[in-house]
Amino acid sequence: MKNKKIISLLFTTFFLFGCEDAGYGVGVKRGSSAVALGELSLGRDFSCYKTSTGSMKCWGSNANGQLGDGTTTDSVTPIDVSGLAGTVSKISLGNAHSCALLSSGTVQCWGENSNGTLGNGSTTASSSPVNVQGLGGSPTAISAGASHNCALFSDGTVKCWGDNLKGQLGDGSNTDRTSAVSVAGLGGTATKIAAGYSSTCALLSTGTVRCWGNNSFGELGNGNTTDTTSPVTANIGGTATDLIASSFSTCALLSTGVLKCWGTNGGAQVGNGTVGGNISTPTTVLNLTGSVSKPARSGGSFNCALMSNASVNCWGTNTNGQIGDGTTTTRSSAVAVQGLSGSVSQLELGYDHACSLLTTGKIECWGRNHKGQLGDGTTTDSSAPVEVQL
């Protein structure tokens, strides 16, 4: 099993992740009626949506049961997750698994489980939700990496479970964990967590960013490429207000409004105007058209940001149109997504597709669609946004 994981890590464009505290859950005006919004999260080749009433729908690849409908059949349109033990509060998707934080404080996961990713004490895949063990309390947020997950608690502590080959669980070891274990040595109170492909970062209340796990591509941001099983400080050169961990790259939004990224740049995902190499010290993303409201992390070789004017900027690899600018041209600095039919409330990224939740309640996606992950009823890629058939 370890050999398989080592081999998989050589494919740097493999998938990361999910999303910590992804949704806003707000009501906005459309005409004279309030529209209650839910929450999006994207996996490698699949997507999920938590409705405003706390149910959950997923679409796309389902080879490992990650859609949660009790089957392993792909779906090109949204289908209901079955077997959830309550109302869903937050969601986060990984490479081939999904997790949900319920309003009761319980965390349930489903899908691939070879490294204990589901946290239920086993390594058996499940196409229906199972309970995470060892949490010892009610988390306030969750974040899914490729094959590991972390939970943030109200006291600023963090627990993680699943794959730990690179030390991404932060417990000082490289041992996989089939139930949650505590991160040691955070160095402060965590206010946000972000699980990458095989690394994890936390934003502390002081604005410091601390990361641990895989550092082969400089994704820990501490100026070297040495892995670590316990947290180290990223050299962001300022105070962070937000944080994302993409597939072998990481970004932090500073209090000055500057967005900095670091890690692998083979697909131009760092956004500093160059392509290639590893960047172990945070660098500024160029050509952003306005101020950043919230960065969005991906599992592939591109990154995006939701702007304060509710538009979207993206940069990096664009082979399948995932940048959303109507082309398939790689962009080494930010460009605006074209063709969105309204203002964006939430933005989420997969391996090579992206989805936006509009203030109208509509969901629009773009990029690769070979598994139906765009949710428009087809398997046709699109370099411009198409509407999900909710």
mmCIF file of C-alpha atoms in Angstrom:
data_model
loop_
_atom_site.group_PDB
_atom_site.id
_atom_site.type_symbol
_atom_site.label_atom_id
_atom_site.label_comp_id
_atom_site.label_asym_id
_atom_site.label_seq_id
_atom_site.Cartn_x
_atom_site.Cartn_y
_atom_site.Cartn_z
ATOM 1 C CA MET A 1 0.000 0.000 0.000
ATOM 2 C CA LYS A 2 2.806 2.414 0.811
ATOM 3 C CA ASN A 3 4.431 1.773 -2.583
ATOM 4 C CA LYS A 4 1.174 2.625 -4.314
ATOM 5 C CA LYS A 5 0.974 5.901 -2.419
ATOM 6 C CA ILE A 6 4.551 6.798 -3.294
ATOM 7 C CA ILE A 7 3.842 6.156 -6.960
ATOM 8 C CA SER A 8 0.676 8.221 -6.841
ATOM 9 C CA LEU A 9 2.526 11.191 -5.414
ATOM 10 C CA LEU A 10 4.705 11.317 -8.529
ATOM 11 C CA PHE A 11 1.689 12.448 -10.512
ATOM 12 C CA THR A 12 1.656 16.058 -9.483
ATOM 13 C CA THR A 13 -1.563 16.820 -11.283
ATOM 14 C CA PHE A 14 -3.520 14.248 -9.315
ATOM 15 C CA PHE A 15 -6.331 15.576 -7.204
ATOM 16 C CA LEU A 16 -6.429 17.360 -3.962
ATOM 17 C CA PHE A 17 -9.306 18.151 -2.061
ATOM 18 C CA GLY A 18 -12.293 19.699 -0.820
ATOM 19 C CA CYS A 19 -13.118 22.900 0.863
ATOM 20 C CA GLU A 20 -13.136 24.189 4.405
ATOM 21 C CA ASP A 21 -16.144 26.265 5.452
ATOM 22 C CA ALA A 22 -17.074 26.577 1.805
ATOM 23 C CA GLY A 23 -20.478 28.229 1.890
ATOM 24 C CA TYR A 24 -21.937 31.506 2.937
ATOM 25 C CA GLY A 25 -25.509 30.324 3.570
ATOM 26 C CA VAL A 26 -26.964 33.774 3.146
ATOM 27 C CA GLY A 27 -30.218 35.101 1.731
ATOM 28 C CA VAL A 28 -30.108 37.606 -1.109
ATOM 29 C CA LYS A 29 -32.686 39.471 -3.103
ATOM 30 C CA ARG A 30 -33.911 38.407 -6.508
ATOM 31 C CA GLY A 31 -36.736 40.737 -7.362
ATOM 32 C CA SER A 32 -38.874 40.929 -4.228
ATOM 33 C CA SER A 33 -38.054 37.425 -2.916
ATOM 34 C CA ALA A 34 -35.166 36.262 -0.765
ATOM 35 C CA VAL A 35 -33.115 33.406 -2.240
ATOM 36 C CA ALA A 36 -31.649 31.091 0.382
ATOM 37 C CA LEU A 37 -28.277 29.832 -0.796
ATOM 38 C CA GLY A 38 -26.593 26.546 -0.001
ATOM 39 C CA GLU A 39 -22.949 25.497 -0.303
ATOM 40 C CA LEU A 40 -20.773 23.998 -3.037
ATOM 41 C CA SER A 41 -17.765 21.696 -2.840
ATOM 42 C CA LEU A 42 -15.863 19.967 -5.655
ATOM 43 C CA GLY A 43 -13.850 16.759 -5.789
ATOM 44 C CA ARG A 44 -11.548 15.394 -8.463
ATOM 45 C CA ASP A 45 -14.209 14.569 -11.071
ATOM 46 C CA PHE A 46 -17.397 15.160 -9.113
ATOM 47 C CA SER A 47 -19.316 17.962 -7.449
ATOM 48 C CA CYS A 48 -21.732 18.341 -4.539
ATOM 49 C CA TYR A 49 -24.193 20.943 -3.309
ATOM 50 C CA LYS A 50 -25.648 21.357 0.170
ATOM 51 C CA THR A 51 -29.098 22.837 -0.239
ATOM 52 C CA SER A 52 -30.366 25.665 1.949
ATOM 53 C CA THR A 53 -32.511 23.112 3.812
ATOM 54 C CA GLY A 54 -29.504 20.933 4.736
ATOM 55 C CA SER A 55 -29.911 18.093 2.248
ATOM 56 C CA MET A 56 -27.145 17.208 -0.203
ATOM 57 C CA LYS A 57 -26.926 16.453 -3.927
ATOM 58 C CA CYS A 58 -23.897 15.214 -5.912
ATOM 59 C CA TRP A 59 -23.029 14.522 -9.553
ATOM 60 C CA GLY A 60 -20.142 13.257 -11.694
ATOM 61 C CA SER A 61 -17.775 10.340 -11.071
ATOM 62 C CA ASN A 62 -18.970 7.688 -8.628
ATOM 63 C CA ALA A 63 -16.488 4.829 -9.054
ATOM 64 C CA ASN A 64 -15.785 4.751 -5.306
ATOM 65 C CA GLY A 65 -19.270 5.615 -4.109
ATOM 66 C CA GLN A 66 -18.349 9.266 -3.552
ATOM 67 C CA LEU A 67 -21.781 10.505 -4.676
ATOM 68 C CA GLY A 68 -23.270 8.804 -1.628
ATOM 69 C CA ASP A 69 -26.362 7.285 -3.219
ATOM 70 C CA GLY A 70 -25.492 3.699 -2.304
ATOM 71 C CA THR A 71 -24.196 2.884 -5.798
ATOM 72 C CA THR A 72 -21.026 3.282 -7.865
ATOM 73 C CA THR A 73 -22.828 4.608 -10.951
ATOM 74 C CA ASP A 74 -21.753 7.965 -12.415
ATOM 75 C CA SER A 75 -24.400 10.661 -12.818
ATOM 76 C CA VAL A 76 -24.407 13.616 -15.250
ATOM 77 C CA THR A 77 -27.076 15.407 -13.187
ATOM 78 C CA PRO A 78 -27.416 15.917 -9.407
ATOM 79 C CA ILE A 79 -28.698 13.003 -7.306
ATOM 80 C CA ASP A 80 -29.541 12.879 -3.600
ATOM 81 C CA VAL A 81 -27.057 11.660 -0.999
ATOM 82 C CA SER A 82 -28.833 8.976 1.030
ATOM 83 C CA GLY A 83 -28.284 7.803 4.578
ATOM 84 C CA LEU A 84 -27.166 11.074 6.157
ATOM 85 C CA ALA A 85 -27.839 11.036 9.897
ATOM 86 C CA GLY A 86 -29.182 14.580 10.063
ATOM 87 C CA THR A 87 -29.140 18.056 8.581
ATOM 88 C CA VAL A 88 -25.929 19.014 6.782
ATOM 89 C CA SER A 89 -24.125 22.138 7.962
ATOM 90 C CA LYS A 90 -20.888 22.081 5.898
ATOM 91 C CA ILE A 91 -19.413 19.876 3.168
ATOM 92 C CA SER A 92 -15.943 19.072 1.847
ATOM 93 C CA LEU A 93 -14.847 16.775 -0.992
ATOM 94 C CA GLY A 94 -11.574 14.959 -1.617
ATOM 95 C CA ASN A 95 -10.079 12.967 -4.453
ATOM 96 C CA ALA A 96 -12.698 10.210 -4.370
ATOM 97 C CA HIS A 97 -14.524 10.757 -1.096
ATOM 98 C CA SER A 98 -16.948 13.209 0.486
ATOM 99 C CA CYS A 99 -17.480 14.447 4.028
ATOM 100 C CA ALA A 100 -20.305 16.349 5.691
ATOM 101 C CA LEU A 101 -20.449 18.148 9.028
ATOM 102 C CA LEU A 102 -23.953 17.759 10.398
ATOM 103 C CA SER A 103 -25.783 20.326 12.516
ATOM 104 C CA SER A 104 -25.502 17.866 15.430
ATOM 105 C CA GLY A 105 -21.693 18.131 15.281
ATOM 106 C CA THR A 106 -21.292 14.633 13.826
ATOM 107 C CA VAL A 107 -19.021 14.213 10.785
ATOM 108 C CA GLN A 108 -19.945 11.611 8.177
ATOM 109 C CA CYS A 109 -17.837 10.569 5.173
ATOM 110 C CA TRP A 110 -18.267 8.188 2.225
ATOM 111 C CA GLY A 111 -16.371 6.940 -0.822
ATOM 112 C CA GLU A 112 -12.772 5.679 -1.117
ATOM 113 C CA ASN A 113 -11.216 4.476 2.146
ATOM 114 C CA SER A 114 -7.966 2.560 1.490
ATOM 115 C CA ASN A 115 -5.990 4.753 3.917
ATOM 116 C CA GLY A 116 -8.678 5.231 6.561
ATOM 117 C CA THR A 117 -9.930 8.308 4.736
ATOM 118 C CA LEU A 118 -13.491 7.874 6.010
ATOM 119 C CA GLY A 119 -12.330 7.823 9.642
ATOM 120 C CA ASN A 120 -14.692 5.062 10.719
ATOM 121 C CA GLY A 121 -12.006 2.729 12.027
ATOM 122 C CA SER A 122 -11.756 0.698 8.818
ATOM 123 C CA THR A 123 -10.214 0.772 5.348
ATOM 124 C CA THR A 124 -13.343 -0.426 3.536
ATOM 125 C CA ALA A 125 -14.949 1.863 0.971
ATOM 126 C CA SER A 126 -18.550 2.909 1.519
ATOM 127 C CA SER A 127 -21.097 4.297 -0.935
ATOM 128 C CA SER A 128 -23.207 5.533 1.987
ATOM 129 C CA PRO A 129 -22.249 7.907 4.852
ATOM 130 C CA VAL A 130 -20.399 6.489 7.884
ATOM 131 C CA ASN A 131 -19.490 8.250 11.140
ATOM 132 C CA VAL A 132 -15.979 9.575 11.784
ATOM 133 C CA GLN A 133 -14.543 8.242 15.046
ATOM 134 C CA GLY A 134 -12.220 9.889 17.563
ATOM 135 C CA LEU A 135 -13.394 13.488 17.193
ATOM 136 C CA GLY A 136 -14.263 13.776 20.877
ATOM 137 C CA GLY A 137 -16.385 16.856 20.296
ATOM 138 C CA SER A 138 -18.258 18.906 17.712
ATOM 139 C CA PRO A 139 -16.131 20.545 14.989
ATOM 140 C CA THR A 140 -16.920 23.956 13.567
ATOM 141 C CA ALA A 141 -15.384 23.238 10.137
ATOM 142 C CA ILE A 142 -13.962 20.391 8.054
ATOM 143 C CA SER A 143 -11.501 20.216 5.168
ATOM 144 C CA ALA A 144 -10.843 17.265 2.852
ATOM 145 C CA GLY A 145 -7.496 16.593 1.194
ATOM 146 C CA ALA A 146 -6.846 13.959 -1.460
ATOM 147 C CA SER A 147 -7.080 11.050 0.999
ATOM 148 C CA HIS A 148 -7.029 12.756 4.391
ATOM 149 C CA ASN A 149 -9.317 15.112 6.280
ATOM 150 C CA CYS A 150 -9.091 17.583 9.137
ATOM 151 C CA ALA A 151 -11.605 19.098 11.529
ATOM 152 C CA LEU A 152 -11.364 22.456 13.303
ATOM 153 C CA PHE A 153 -12.820 22.925 16.773
ATOM 154 C CA SER A 154 -14.095 26.048 18.534
ATOM 155 C CA ASP A 155 -11.102 26.102 20.884
ATOM 156 C CA GLY A 156 -8.736 26.412 17.920
ATOM 157 C CA THR A 157 -7.484 22.834 17.997
ATOM 158 C CA VAL A 158 -7.366 20.556 14.945
ATOM 159 C CA LYS A 159 -7.803 16.810 14.454
ATOM 160 C CA CYS A 160 -7.045 14.859 11.267
ATOM 161 C CA TRP A 161 -7.440 11.332 9.908
ATOM 162 C CA GLY A 162 -6.638 9.207 6.846
ATOM 163 C CA ASP A 163 -3.512 9.050 4.682
ATOM 164 C CA ASN A 164 -0.371 10.166 6.512
ATOM 165 C CA LEU A 165 2.474 9.084 4.231
ATOM 166 C CA LYS A 166 3.880 12.622 4.149
ATOM 167 C CA GLY A 167 2.945 13.598 7.700
ATOM 168 C CA GLN A 168 -0.137 15.534 6.596
ATOM 169 C CA LEU A 169 -2.041 14.575 9.757
ATOM 170 C CA GLY A 170 0.422 16.567 11.859
ATOM 171 C CA ASP A 171 0.664 14.094 14.714
ATOM 172 C CA GLY A 172 4.441 13.701 14.438
ATOM 173 C CA SER A 173 4.248 10.407 12.562
ATOM 174 C CA ASN A 174 3.830 8.965 9.070
ATOM 175 C CA THR A 175 1.239 6.410 10.180
ATOM 176 C CA ASP A 176 -2.184 6.341 8.531
ATOM 177 C CA ARG A 177 -5.032 6.867 10.973
ATOM 178 C CA THR A 178 -8.480 5.322 10.588
ATOM 179 C CA SER A 179 -9.880 7.653 13.258
ATOM 180 C CA ALA A 180 -9.173 11.264 14.185
ATOM 181 C CA VAL A 181 -5.927 12.260 15.951
ATOM 182 C CA SER A 182 -4.805 15.646 17.280
ATOM 183 C CA VAL A 183 -2.397 17.932 15.419
ATOM 184 C CA ALA A 184 0.560 18.665 17.695
ATOM 185 C CA GLY A 185 2.507 21.920 17.827
ATOM 186 C CA LEU A 186 0.126 24.312 16.083
ATOM 187 C CA GLY A 187 1.731 27.185 17.967
ATOM 188 C CA GLY A 188 -1.506 29.067 18.507
ATOM 189 C CA THR A 189 -5.257 29.087 18.017
ATOM 190 C CA ALA A 190 -6.367 27.963 14.572
ATOM 191 C CA THR A 191 -9.212 29.877 12.923
ATOM 192 C CA LYS A 192 -9.191 28.067 9.572
ATOM 193 C CA ILE A 193 -7.861 24.815 8.144
ATOM 194 C CA ALA A 194 -6.994 23.888 4.559
ATOM 195 C CA ALA A 195 -6.105 20.338 3.536
ATOM 196 C CA GLY A 196 -4.071 20.025 0.323
ATOM 197 C CA TYR A 197 -3.180 16.928 -1.672
ATOM 198 C CA SER A 198 -0.759 15.604 0.959
ATOM 199 C CA SER A 199 -0.178 18.655 3.137
ATOM 200 C CA THR A 200 -2.286 20.714 5.516
ATOM 201 C CA CYS A 201 -2.199 24.356 6.595
ATOM 202 C CA ALA A 202 -3.850 26.311 9.385
ATOM 203 C CA LEU A 203 -4.478 30.030 9.714
ATOM 204 C CA LEU A 204 -3.879 31.146 13.301
ATOM 205 C CA SER A 205 -5.682 33.957 15.125
ATOM 206 C CA THR A 206 -2.473 36.009 14.883
ATOM 207 C CA GLY A 207 -2.596 35.910 11.071
ATOM 208 C CA THR A 208 0.288 33.444 10.937
ATOM 209 C CA VAL A 209 0.105 30.481 8.546
ATOM 210 C CA ARG A 210 1.396 27.118 9.791
ATOM 211 C CA CYS A 211 1.724 24.104 7.458
ATOM 212 C CA TRP A 212 2.825 20.467 7.648
ATOM 213 C CA GLY A 213 3.166 17.358 5.504
ATOM 214 C CA ASN A 214 4.479 17.097 1.963
ATOM 215 C CA ASN A 215 6.902 19.849 0.961
ATOM 216 C CA SER A 216 8.427 18.305 -2.171
ATOM 217 C CA PHE A 217 7.231 21.262 -4.224
ATOM 218 C CA GLY A 218 7.658 23.975 -1.586
ATOM 219 C CA GLU A 219 3.950 23.962 -0.707
ATOM 220 C CA LEU A 220 4.658 24.595 2.993
ATOM 221 C CA GLY A 221 6.068 28.019 2.104
ATOM 222 C CA ASN A 222 9.018 27.957 4.499
ATOM 223 C CA GLY A 223 11.743 28.363 1.885
ATOM 224 C CA ASN A 224 12.753 24.713 1.519
ATOM 225 C CA THR A 225 11.418 21.407 0.190
ATOM 226 C CA THR A 226 11.753 19.260 3.299
ATOM 227 C CA ASP A 227 8.696 17.328 4.469
ATOM 228 C CA THR A 228 7.625 17.732 8.084
ATOM 229 C CA THR A 229 5.245 15.784 10.332
ATOM 230 C CA SER A 230 4.607 18.823 12.533
ATOM 231 C CA PRO A 231 3.678 22.463 11.746
ATOM 232 C CA VAL A 232 6.175 25.004 10.372
ATOM 233 C CA THR A 233 5.613 28.691 9.616
ATOM 234 C CA ALA A 234 5.043 29.869 6.038
ATOM 235 C CA ASN A 235 7.019 33.000 5.158
ATOM 236 C CA ILE A 236 4.082 35.047 3.848
ATOM 237 C CA GLY A 237 5.592 38.450 4.688
ATOM 238 C CA GLY A 238 2.462 39.823 6.316
ATOM 239 C CA THR A 239 -0.757 38.998 8.160
ATOM 240 C CA ALA A 240 -3.057 36.480 6.513
ATOM 241 C CA THR A 241 -6.843 36.787 6.557
ATOM 242 C CA ASP A 242 -7.667 33.740 4.429
ATOM 243 C CA LEU A 243 -5.972 30.574 3.252
ATOM 244 C CA ILE A 244 -6.319 27.801 0.657
ATOM 245 C CA ALA A 245 -4.333 24.622 -0.019
ATOM 246 C CA SER A 246 -4.502 23.376 -3.588
ATOM 247 C CA SER A 247 -2.820 20.374 -5.192
ATOM 248 C CA PHE A 248 0.848 20.939 -4.259
ATOM 249 C CA SER A 249 0.364 24.724 -4.112
ATOM 250 C CA THR A 250 -0.919 27.037 -1.388
ATOM 251 C CA CYS A 251 -2.245 30.613 -1.328
ATOM 252 C CA ALA A 252 -2.843 33.184 1.406
ATOM 253 C CA LEU A 253 -4.798 36.427 1.234
ATOM 254 C CA LEU A 254 -3.044 39.137 3.247
ATOM 255 C CA SER A 255 -4.650 41.956 5.225
ATOM 256 C CA THR A 256 -3.208 44.363 2.638
ATOM 257 C CA GLY A 257 -5.336 42.718 -0.060
ATOM 258 C CA VAL A 258 -2.350 41.035 -1.713
ATOM 259 C CA LEU A 259 -2.836 37.396 -2.719
ATOM 260 C CA LYS A 260 0.311 35.273 -2.450
ATOM 261 C CA CYS A 261 0.806 31.706 -3.700
ATOM 262 C CA TRP A 262 3.629 29.169 -3.544
ATOM 263 C CA GLY A 263 4.492 25.561 -4.347
ATOM 264 C CA THR A 264 4.629 23.765 -7.670
ATOM 265 C CA ASN A 265 4.339 25.997 -10.733
ATOM 266 C CA GLY A 266 4.474 23.420 -13.524
ATOM 267 C CA GLY A 267 1.038 24.511 -14.674
ATOM 268 C CA ALA A 268 1.525 28.229 -13.885
ATOM 269 C CA GLN A 269 -0.774 27.835 -10.872
ATOM 270 C CA VAL A 270 1.277 30.197 -8.674
ATOM 271 C CA GLY A 271 0.165 33.067 -10.913
ATOM 272 C CA ASN A 272 3.341 35.156 -10.780
ATOM 273 C CA GLY A 273 3.771 35.398 -14.567
ATOM 274 C CA THR A 274 6.075 32.386 -14.893
ATOM 275 C CA VAL A 275 5.637 28.717 -15.766
ATOM 276 C CA GLY A 276 7.651 25.846 -14.313
ATOM 277 C CA GLY A 277 9.696 24.996 -11.270
ATOM 278 C CA ASN A 278 8.879 24.981 -7.580
ATOM 279 C CA ILE A 279 8.438 28.186 -5.581
ATOM 280 C CA SER A 280 9.018 27.599 -1.870
ATOM 281 C CA THR A 281 8.637 31.251 -0.837
ATOM 282 C CA PRO A 282 5.255 32.981 -1.265
ATOM 283 C CA THR A 283 4.967 35.211 -4.358
ATOM 284 C CA THR A 284 2.300 37.700 -5.474
ATOM 285 C CA VAL A 285 -0.416 36.736 -7.984
ATOM 286 C CA LEU A 286 -0.347 39.184 -10.909
ATOM 287 C CA ASN A 287 -3.052 40.928 -12.972
ATOM 288 C CA LEU A 288 -5.976 40.414 -10.594
ATOM 289 C CA THR A 289 -8.818 42.634 -11.818
ATOM 290 C CA GLY A 290 -9.772 44.236 -8.520
ATOM 291 C CA SER A 291 -9.585 43.179 -4.895
ATOM 292 C CA VAL A 292 -9.905 39.564 -3.769
ATOM 293 C CA SER A 293 -12.862 38.574 -1.632
ATOM 294 C CA LYS A 294 -11.973 34.901 -1.227
ATOM 295 C CA PRO A 295 -9.401 32.623 -2.905
ATOM 296 C CA ALA A 296 -10.550 29.184 -4.111
ATOM 297 C CA ARG A 297 -8.386 26.097 -4.130
ATOM 298 C CA SER A 298 -8.244 23.348 -6.724
ATOM 299 C CA GLY A 299 -7.086 19.775 -6.947
ATOM 300 C CA GLY A 300 -5.292 20.367 -10.223
ATOM 301 C CA SER A 301 -2.900 22.863 -11.776
ATOM 302 C CA PHE A 302 -4.978 26.008 -11.616
ATOM 303 C CA ASN A 303 -6.255 28.403 -8.974
ATOM 304 C CA CYS A 304 -8.994 31.046 -8.869
ATOM 305 C CA ALA A 305 -10.255 33.880 -6.711
ATOM 306 C CA LEU A 306 -13.688 35.341 -6.090
ATOM 307 C CA MET A 307 -13.363 39.099 -6.422
ATOM 308 C CA SER A 308 -15.043 41.744 -4.281
ATOM 309 C CA ASN A 309 -17.238 42.771 -7.241
ATOM 310 C CA ALA A 310 -18.610 39.175 -7.400
ATOM 311 C CA SER A 311 -16.653 38.292 -10.547
ATOM 312 C CA VAL A 312 -14.051 35.489 -10.843
ATOM 313 C CA ASN A 313 -10.363 35.508 -11.813
ATOM 314 C CA CYS A 314 -8.398 32.309 -12.624
ATOM 315 C CA TRP A 315 -4.869 31.335 -13.657
ATOM 316 C CA GLY A 316 -2.861 28.208 -14.456
ATOM 317 C CA THR A 317 -3.408 25.176 -16.690
ATOM 318 C CA ASN A 318 -6.339 25.491 -19.080
ATOM 319 C CA THR A 319 -6.276 22.285 -21.124
ATOM 320 C CA ASN A 320 -9.975 21.611 -20.561
ATOM 321 C CA GLY A 321 -11.189 25.196 -20.352
ATOM 322 C CA GLN A 322 -11.050 25.268 -16.542
ATOM 323 C CA ILE A 323 -9.869 28.904 -16.536
ATOM 324 C CA GLY A 324 -13.245 29.844 -18.009
ATOM 325 C CA ASP A 325 -12.019 32.525 -20.386
ATOM 326 C CA GLY A 326 -13.412 30.814 -23.480
ATOM 327 C CA THR A 327 -10.021 29.356 -24.481
ATOM 328 C CA THR A 328 -7.774 26.414 -23.617
ATOM 329 C CA THR A 329 -4.663 28.588 -23.252
ATOM 330 C CA THR A 330 -2.625 28.290 -20.061
ATOM 331 C CA ARG A 331 -2.458 31.572 -18.130
ATOM 332 C CA SER A 332 0.530 32.426 -15.931
ATOM 333 C CA SER A 333 -1.294 35.378 -14.371
ATOM 334 C CA ALA A 334 -4.923 36.076 -13.585
ATOM 335 C CA VAL A 335 -7.656 36.473 -16.229
ATOM 336 C CA ALA A 336 -11.376 37.053 -15.772
ATOM 337 C CA VAL A 337 -13.882 34.225 -16.240
ATOM 338 C CA GLN A 338 -16.232 35.071 -19.114
ATOM 339 C CA GLY A 339 -19.914 34.261 -19.542
ATOM 340 C CA LEU A 340 -21.195 34.040 -15.969
ATOM 341 C CA SER A 341 -24.881 34.933 -15.996
ATOM 342 C CA GLY A 342 -24.855 36.827 -12.701
ATOM 343 C CA SER A 343 -23.001 37.785 -9.531
ATOM 344 C CA VAL A 344 -21.079 34.995 -7.796
ATOM 345 C CA SER A 345 -21.653 34.224 -4.129
ATOM 346 C CA GLN A 346 -19.361 31.178 -3.851
ATOM 347 C CA LEU A 347 -16.615 29.694 -6.005
ATOM 348 C CA GLU A 348 -15.243 26.137 -5.834
ATOM 349 C CA LEU A 349 -12.670 24.249 -7.914
ATOM 350 C CA GLY A 350 -12.098 20.584 -8.771
ATOM 351 C CA TYR A 351 -9.188 18.902 -10.512
ATOM 352 C CA ASP A 352 -9.893 20.525 -13.866
ATOM 353 C CA HIS A 353 -13.372 21.994 -13.489
ATOM 354 C CA ALA A 354 -14.878 24.884 -11.545
ATOM 355 C CA CYS A 355 -18.345 25.783 -10.280
ATOM 356 C CA SER A 356 -19.903 29.008 -9.044
ATOM 357 C CA LEU A 357 -22.998 29.541 -6.942
ATOM 358 C CA LEU A 358 -24.721 32.722 -8.125
ATOM 359 C CA THR A 359 -26.679 35.077 -5.898
ATOM 360 C CA THR A 360 -29.795 33.967 -7.787
ATOM 361 C CA GLY A 361 -29.325 30.418 -6.498
ATOM 362 C CA LYS A 362 -28.235 29.120 -9.900
ATOM 363 C CA ILE A 363 -25.049 27.002 -10.185
ATOM 364 C CA GLU A 364 -22.807 27.377 -13.229
ATOM 365 C CA CYS A 365 -19.756 25.196 -13.988
ATOM 366 C CA TRP A 366 -17.006 25.051 -16.607
ATOM 367 C CA GLY A 367 -13.974 22.943 -17.579
ATOM 368 C CA ARG A 368 -13.625 19.199 -18.000
ATOM 369 C CA ASN A 369 -16.826 17.154 -18.081
ATOM 370 C CA HIS A 370 -15.880 13.570 -18.997
ATOM 371 C CA LYS A 371 -17.643 12.215 -15.899
ATOM 372 C CA GLY A 372 -20.541 14.663 -15.953
ATOM 373 C CA GLN A 373 -18.978 16.836 -13.249
ATOM 374 C CA LEU A 374 -20.410 20.019 -14.797
ATOM 375 C CA GLY A 375 -23.893 18.715 -14.046
ATOM 376 C CA ASP A 376 -25.477 19.972 -17.267
ATOM 377 C CA GLY A 377 -26.668 16.546 -18.415
ATOM 378 C CA THR A 378 -23.756 16.034 -20.837
ATOM 379 C CA THR A 379 -20.163 14.827 -20.830
ATOM 380 C CA THR A 380 -18.941 17.673 -23.053
ATOM 381 C CA ASP A 381 -16.155 19.969 -21.833
ATOM 382 C CA SER A 382 -16.919 23.684 -21.736
ATOM 383 C CA SER A 383 -14.525 26.648 -21.589
ATOM 384 C CA ALA A 384 -17.456 28.878 -20.602
ATOM 385 C CA PRO A 385 -19.963 28.472 -17.741
ATOM 386 C CA VAL A 386 -22.928 26.099 -18.219
ATOM 387 C CA GLU A 387 -25.877 25.706 -15.867
ATOM 388 C CA VAL A 388 -26.196 22.733 -13.497
ATOM 389 C CA GLN A 389 -29.527 20.939 -13.832
ATOM 390 C CA LEU A 390 -30.576 21.044 -10.207
#
